[in-house]
N, CA, C and O atoms as a DFTB+ gen file, in Angstrom:
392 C
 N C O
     1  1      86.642      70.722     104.589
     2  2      87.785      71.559     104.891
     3  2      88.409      72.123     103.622
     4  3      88.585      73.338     103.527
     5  1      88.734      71.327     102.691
     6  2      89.279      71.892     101.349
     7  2      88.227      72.556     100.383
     8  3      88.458      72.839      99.208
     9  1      87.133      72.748     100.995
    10  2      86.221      73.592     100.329
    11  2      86.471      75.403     100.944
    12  3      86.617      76.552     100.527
    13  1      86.416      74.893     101.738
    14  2      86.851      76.267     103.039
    15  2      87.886      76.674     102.649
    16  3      87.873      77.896     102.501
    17  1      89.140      76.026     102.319
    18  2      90.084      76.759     101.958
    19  2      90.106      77.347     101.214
    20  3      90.780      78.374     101.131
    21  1      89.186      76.790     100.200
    22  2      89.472      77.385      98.507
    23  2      88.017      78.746      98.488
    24  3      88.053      79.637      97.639
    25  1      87.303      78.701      99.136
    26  2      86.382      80.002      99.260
    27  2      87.780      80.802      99.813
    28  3      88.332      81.604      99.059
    29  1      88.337      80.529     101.217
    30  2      88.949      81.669     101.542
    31  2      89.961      82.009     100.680
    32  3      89.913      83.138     100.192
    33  1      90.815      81.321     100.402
    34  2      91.554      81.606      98.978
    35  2      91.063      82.814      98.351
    36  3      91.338      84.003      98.508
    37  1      89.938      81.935      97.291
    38  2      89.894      83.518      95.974
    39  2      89.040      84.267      97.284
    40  3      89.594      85.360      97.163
    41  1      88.085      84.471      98.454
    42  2      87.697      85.359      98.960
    43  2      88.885      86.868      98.885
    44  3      88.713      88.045      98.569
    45  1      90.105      86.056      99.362
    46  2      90.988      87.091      99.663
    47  2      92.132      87.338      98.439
    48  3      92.941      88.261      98.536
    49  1      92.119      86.440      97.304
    50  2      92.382      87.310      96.129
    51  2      91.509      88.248      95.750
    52  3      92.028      89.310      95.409
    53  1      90.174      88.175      95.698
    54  2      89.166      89.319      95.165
    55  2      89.528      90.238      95.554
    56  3      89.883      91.117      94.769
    57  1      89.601      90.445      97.073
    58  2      89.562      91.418      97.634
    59  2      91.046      92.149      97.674
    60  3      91.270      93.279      98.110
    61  1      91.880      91.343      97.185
    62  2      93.042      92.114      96.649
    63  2      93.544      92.951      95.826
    64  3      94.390      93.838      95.714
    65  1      92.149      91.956      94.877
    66  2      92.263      92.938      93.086
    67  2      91.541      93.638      93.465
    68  3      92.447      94.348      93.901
    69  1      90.319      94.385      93.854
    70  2      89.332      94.911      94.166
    71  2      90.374      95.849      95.066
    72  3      90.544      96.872      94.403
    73  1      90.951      95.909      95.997
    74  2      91.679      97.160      97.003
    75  2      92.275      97.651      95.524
    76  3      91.803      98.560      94.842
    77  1      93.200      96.988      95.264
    78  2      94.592      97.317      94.289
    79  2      92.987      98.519      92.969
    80  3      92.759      99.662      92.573
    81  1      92.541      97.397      92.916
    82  2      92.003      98.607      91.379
    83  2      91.183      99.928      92.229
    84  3      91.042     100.977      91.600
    85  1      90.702      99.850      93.534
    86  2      90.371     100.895      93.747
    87  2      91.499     102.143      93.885
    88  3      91.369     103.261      93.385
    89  1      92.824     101.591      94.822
    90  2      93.694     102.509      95.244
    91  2      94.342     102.912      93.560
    92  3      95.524     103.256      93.538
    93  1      93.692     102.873      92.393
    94  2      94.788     103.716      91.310
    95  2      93.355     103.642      90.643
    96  3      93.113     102.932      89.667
    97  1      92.367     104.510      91.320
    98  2      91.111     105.394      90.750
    99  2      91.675     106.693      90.255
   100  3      92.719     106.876      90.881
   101  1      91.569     107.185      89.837
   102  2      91.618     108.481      88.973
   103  2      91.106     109.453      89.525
   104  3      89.895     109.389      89.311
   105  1      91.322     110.220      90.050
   106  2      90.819     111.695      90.974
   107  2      91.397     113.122      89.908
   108  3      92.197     113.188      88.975
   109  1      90.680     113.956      90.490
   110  2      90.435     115.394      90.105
   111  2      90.701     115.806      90.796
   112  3      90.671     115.144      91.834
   113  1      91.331     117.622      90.909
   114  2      91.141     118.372      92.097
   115  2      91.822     119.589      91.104
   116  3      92.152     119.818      89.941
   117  1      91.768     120.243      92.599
   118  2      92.619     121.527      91.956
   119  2      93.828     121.423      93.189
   120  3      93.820     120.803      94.253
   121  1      94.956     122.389      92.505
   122  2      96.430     122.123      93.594
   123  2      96.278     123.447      93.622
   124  3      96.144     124.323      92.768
   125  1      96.352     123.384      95.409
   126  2      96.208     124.716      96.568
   127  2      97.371     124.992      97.208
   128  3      97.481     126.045      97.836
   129  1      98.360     124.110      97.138
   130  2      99.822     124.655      97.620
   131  2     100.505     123.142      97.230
   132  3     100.072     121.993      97.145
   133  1     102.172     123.985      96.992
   134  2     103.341     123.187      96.113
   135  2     104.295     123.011      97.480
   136  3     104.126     123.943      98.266
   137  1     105.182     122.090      97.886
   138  2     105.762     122.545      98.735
   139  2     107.174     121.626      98.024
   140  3     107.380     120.421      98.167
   141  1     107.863     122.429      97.389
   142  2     109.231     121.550      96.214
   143  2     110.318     121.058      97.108
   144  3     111.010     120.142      96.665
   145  1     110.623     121.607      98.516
   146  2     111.411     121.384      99.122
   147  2     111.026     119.679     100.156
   148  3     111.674     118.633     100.099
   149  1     110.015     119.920     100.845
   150  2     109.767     118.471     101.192
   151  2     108.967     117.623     100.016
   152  3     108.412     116.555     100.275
   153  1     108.968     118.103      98.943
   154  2     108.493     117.210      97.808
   155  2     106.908     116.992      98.211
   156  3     106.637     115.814      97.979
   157  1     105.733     117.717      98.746
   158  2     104.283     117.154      98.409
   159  2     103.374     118.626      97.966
   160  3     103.583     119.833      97.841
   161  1     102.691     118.027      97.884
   162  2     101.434     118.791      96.959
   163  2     100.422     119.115      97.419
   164  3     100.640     118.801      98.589
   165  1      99.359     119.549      97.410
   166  2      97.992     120.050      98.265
   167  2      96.868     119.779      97.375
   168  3      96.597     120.802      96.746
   169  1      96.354     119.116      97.173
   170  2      95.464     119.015      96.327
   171  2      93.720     119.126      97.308
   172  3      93.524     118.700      98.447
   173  1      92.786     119.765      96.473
   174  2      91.101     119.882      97.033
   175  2      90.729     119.319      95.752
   176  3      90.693     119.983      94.716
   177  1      90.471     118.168      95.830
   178  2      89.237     117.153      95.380
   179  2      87.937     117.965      95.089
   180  3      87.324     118.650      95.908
   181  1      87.559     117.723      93.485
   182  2      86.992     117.913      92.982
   183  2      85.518     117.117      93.309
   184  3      85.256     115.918      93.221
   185  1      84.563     118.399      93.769
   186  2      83.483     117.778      94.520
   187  2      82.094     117.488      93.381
   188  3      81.573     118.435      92.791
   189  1      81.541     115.811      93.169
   190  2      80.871     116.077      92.387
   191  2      79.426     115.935      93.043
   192  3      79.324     115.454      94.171
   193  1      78.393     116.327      92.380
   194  2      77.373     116.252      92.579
   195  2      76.600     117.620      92.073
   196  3      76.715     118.011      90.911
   197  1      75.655     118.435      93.236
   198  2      75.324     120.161      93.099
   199  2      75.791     120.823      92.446
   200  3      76.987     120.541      92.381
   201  1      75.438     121.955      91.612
   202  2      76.088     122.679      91.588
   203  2      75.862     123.862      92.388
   204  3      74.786     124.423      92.596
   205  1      77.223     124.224      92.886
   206  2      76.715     125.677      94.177
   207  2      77.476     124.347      95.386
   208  3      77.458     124.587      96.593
   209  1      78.058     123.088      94.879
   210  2      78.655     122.733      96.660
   211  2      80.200     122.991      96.387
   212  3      80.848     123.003      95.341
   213  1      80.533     123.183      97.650
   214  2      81.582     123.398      97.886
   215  2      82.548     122.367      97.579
   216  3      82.306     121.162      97.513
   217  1      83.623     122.917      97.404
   218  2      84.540     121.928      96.996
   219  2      85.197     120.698      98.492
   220  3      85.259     120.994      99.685
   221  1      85.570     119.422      97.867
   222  2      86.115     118.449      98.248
   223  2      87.273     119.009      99.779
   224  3      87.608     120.170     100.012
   225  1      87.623     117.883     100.514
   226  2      88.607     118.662     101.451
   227  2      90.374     118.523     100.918
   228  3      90.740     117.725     100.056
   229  1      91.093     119.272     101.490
   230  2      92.326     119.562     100.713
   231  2      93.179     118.616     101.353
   232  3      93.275     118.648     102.580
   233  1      93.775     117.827     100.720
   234  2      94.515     116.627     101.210
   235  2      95.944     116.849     100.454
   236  3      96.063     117.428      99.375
   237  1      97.154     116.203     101.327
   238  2      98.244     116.792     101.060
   239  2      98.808     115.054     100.826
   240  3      98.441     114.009     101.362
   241  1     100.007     115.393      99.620
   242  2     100.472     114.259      99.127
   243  2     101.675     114.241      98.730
   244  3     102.067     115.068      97.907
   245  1     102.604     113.146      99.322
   246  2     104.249     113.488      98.594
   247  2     104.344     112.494      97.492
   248  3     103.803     111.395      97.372
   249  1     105.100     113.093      96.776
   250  2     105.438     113.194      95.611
   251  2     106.871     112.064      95.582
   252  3     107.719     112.131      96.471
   253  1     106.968     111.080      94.462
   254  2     107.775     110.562      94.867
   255  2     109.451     111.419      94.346
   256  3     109.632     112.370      93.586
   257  1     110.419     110.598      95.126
   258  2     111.479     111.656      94.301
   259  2     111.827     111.459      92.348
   260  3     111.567     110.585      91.521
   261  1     112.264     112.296      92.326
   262  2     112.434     112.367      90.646
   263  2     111.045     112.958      90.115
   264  3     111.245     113.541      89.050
   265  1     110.108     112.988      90.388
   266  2     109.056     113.625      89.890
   267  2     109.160     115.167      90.149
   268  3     108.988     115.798      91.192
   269  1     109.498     115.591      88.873
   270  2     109.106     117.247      89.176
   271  2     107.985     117.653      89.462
   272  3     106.983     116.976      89.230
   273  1     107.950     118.645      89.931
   274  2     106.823     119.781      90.101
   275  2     106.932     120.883      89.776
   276  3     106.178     121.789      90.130
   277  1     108.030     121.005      88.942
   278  2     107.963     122.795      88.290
   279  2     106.554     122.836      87.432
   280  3     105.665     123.615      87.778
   281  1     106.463     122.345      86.793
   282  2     105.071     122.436      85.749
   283  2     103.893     122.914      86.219
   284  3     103.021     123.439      85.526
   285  1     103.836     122.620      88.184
   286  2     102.681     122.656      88.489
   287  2     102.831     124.187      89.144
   288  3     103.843     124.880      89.248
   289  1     101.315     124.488      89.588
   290  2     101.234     125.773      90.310
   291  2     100.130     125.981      90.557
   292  3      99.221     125.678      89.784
   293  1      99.935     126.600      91.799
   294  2      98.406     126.497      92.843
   295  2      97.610     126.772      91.736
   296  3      98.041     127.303      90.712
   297  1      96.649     126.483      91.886
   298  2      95.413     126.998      90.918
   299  2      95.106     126.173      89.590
   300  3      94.150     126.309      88.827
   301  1      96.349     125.133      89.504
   302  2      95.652     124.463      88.130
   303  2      94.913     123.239      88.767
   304  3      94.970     122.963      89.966
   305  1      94.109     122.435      87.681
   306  2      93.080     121.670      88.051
   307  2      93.895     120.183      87.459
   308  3      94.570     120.318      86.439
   309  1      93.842     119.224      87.906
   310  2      94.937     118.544      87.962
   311  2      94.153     116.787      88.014
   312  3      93.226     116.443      88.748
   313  1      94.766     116.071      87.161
   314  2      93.888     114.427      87.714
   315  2      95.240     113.499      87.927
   316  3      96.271     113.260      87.299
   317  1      94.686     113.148      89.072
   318  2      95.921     112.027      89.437
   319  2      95.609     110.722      89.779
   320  3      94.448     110.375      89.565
   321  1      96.637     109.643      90.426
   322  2      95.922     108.632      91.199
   323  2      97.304     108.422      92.403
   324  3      98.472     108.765      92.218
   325  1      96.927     107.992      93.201
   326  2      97.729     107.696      95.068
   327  2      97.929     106.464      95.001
   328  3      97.410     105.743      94.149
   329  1      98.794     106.033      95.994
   330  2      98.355     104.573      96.648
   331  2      98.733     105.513      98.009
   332  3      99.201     106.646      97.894
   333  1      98.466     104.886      99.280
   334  2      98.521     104.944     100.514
   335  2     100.097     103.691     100.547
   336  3     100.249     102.535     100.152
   337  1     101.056     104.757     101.271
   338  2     102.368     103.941     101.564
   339  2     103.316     104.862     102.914
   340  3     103.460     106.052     103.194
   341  1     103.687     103.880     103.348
   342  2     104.635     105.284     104.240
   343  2     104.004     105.427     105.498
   344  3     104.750     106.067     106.238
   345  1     102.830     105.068     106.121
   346  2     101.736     106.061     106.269
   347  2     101.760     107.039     106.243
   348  3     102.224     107.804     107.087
   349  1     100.975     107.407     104.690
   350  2     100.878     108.659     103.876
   351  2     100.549     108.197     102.512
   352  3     100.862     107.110     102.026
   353  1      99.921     109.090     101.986
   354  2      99.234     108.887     100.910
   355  2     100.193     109.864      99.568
   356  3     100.296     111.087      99.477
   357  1     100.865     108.635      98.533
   358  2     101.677     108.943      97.262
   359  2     100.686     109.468      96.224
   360  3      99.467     109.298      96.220
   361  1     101.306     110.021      95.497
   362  2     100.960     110.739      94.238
   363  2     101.985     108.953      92.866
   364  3     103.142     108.540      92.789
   365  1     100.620     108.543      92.134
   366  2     101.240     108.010      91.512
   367  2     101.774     108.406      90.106
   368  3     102.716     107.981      89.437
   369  1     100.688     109.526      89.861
   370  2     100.559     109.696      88.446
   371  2     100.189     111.603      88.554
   372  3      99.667     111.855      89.640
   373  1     100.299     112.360      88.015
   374  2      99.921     113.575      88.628
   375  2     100.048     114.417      86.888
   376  3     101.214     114.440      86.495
   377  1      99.285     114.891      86.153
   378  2      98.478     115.289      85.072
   379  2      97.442     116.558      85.147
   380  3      96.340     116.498      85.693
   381  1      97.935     117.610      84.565
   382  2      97.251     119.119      84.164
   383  2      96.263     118.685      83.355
   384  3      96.291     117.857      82.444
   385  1      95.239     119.449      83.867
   386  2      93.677     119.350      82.811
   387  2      93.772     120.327      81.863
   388  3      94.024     121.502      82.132
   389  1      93.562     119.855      80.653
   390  2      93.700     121.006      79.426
   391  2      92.007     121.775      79.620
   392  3      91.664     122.704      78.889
């Protein structure tokens, strides 16, 4: 029995650190619409693989408050990272590609 516990134990720390480091992966895209008044963003995910494929699908994200968005504007190419909260998916970090 106290073997069992202790597999399930770290089973379900792993898999904690393992969610947590996936949900603040680092993404690309380009931003397809600003919306400053309800505070989210539009971002199309930067599709890798081919070249000649089409781009990623456009997923929309709020922004938390205090984070500006004047800086930004449709068309720049942009790397960020989310967590999923709210149900809805946050902008944690949000960065212009030079």
């Amino acid at each position: 029995m106290k073997a069992a516990k202790i597999v399930m134990t770290s089973l379900a720390a792993a898999s904690l650190v393992t969610s947590a480091a996936l949900a603040q992966q680092s993404m690309s895209g380009m931003v397809t619409k600003i919306d400053r008044l309800s505070g989210t963003i539009s971002i199309q995910q930067a599709q890798s693989g081919t070249v000649g494929a089409s781009g990623g699908a456009i997923q929309e994200y709020k922004v938390p408050k205090g984070q500006s968005l004047e800086a930004f504007h449709a068309g720049d190419k942009v790397t960020f990272t989310t967590t999923d909260s709210d149900g809805g998916k946050t902008i944690n970090k949000l960065d212009k590609q030079k």
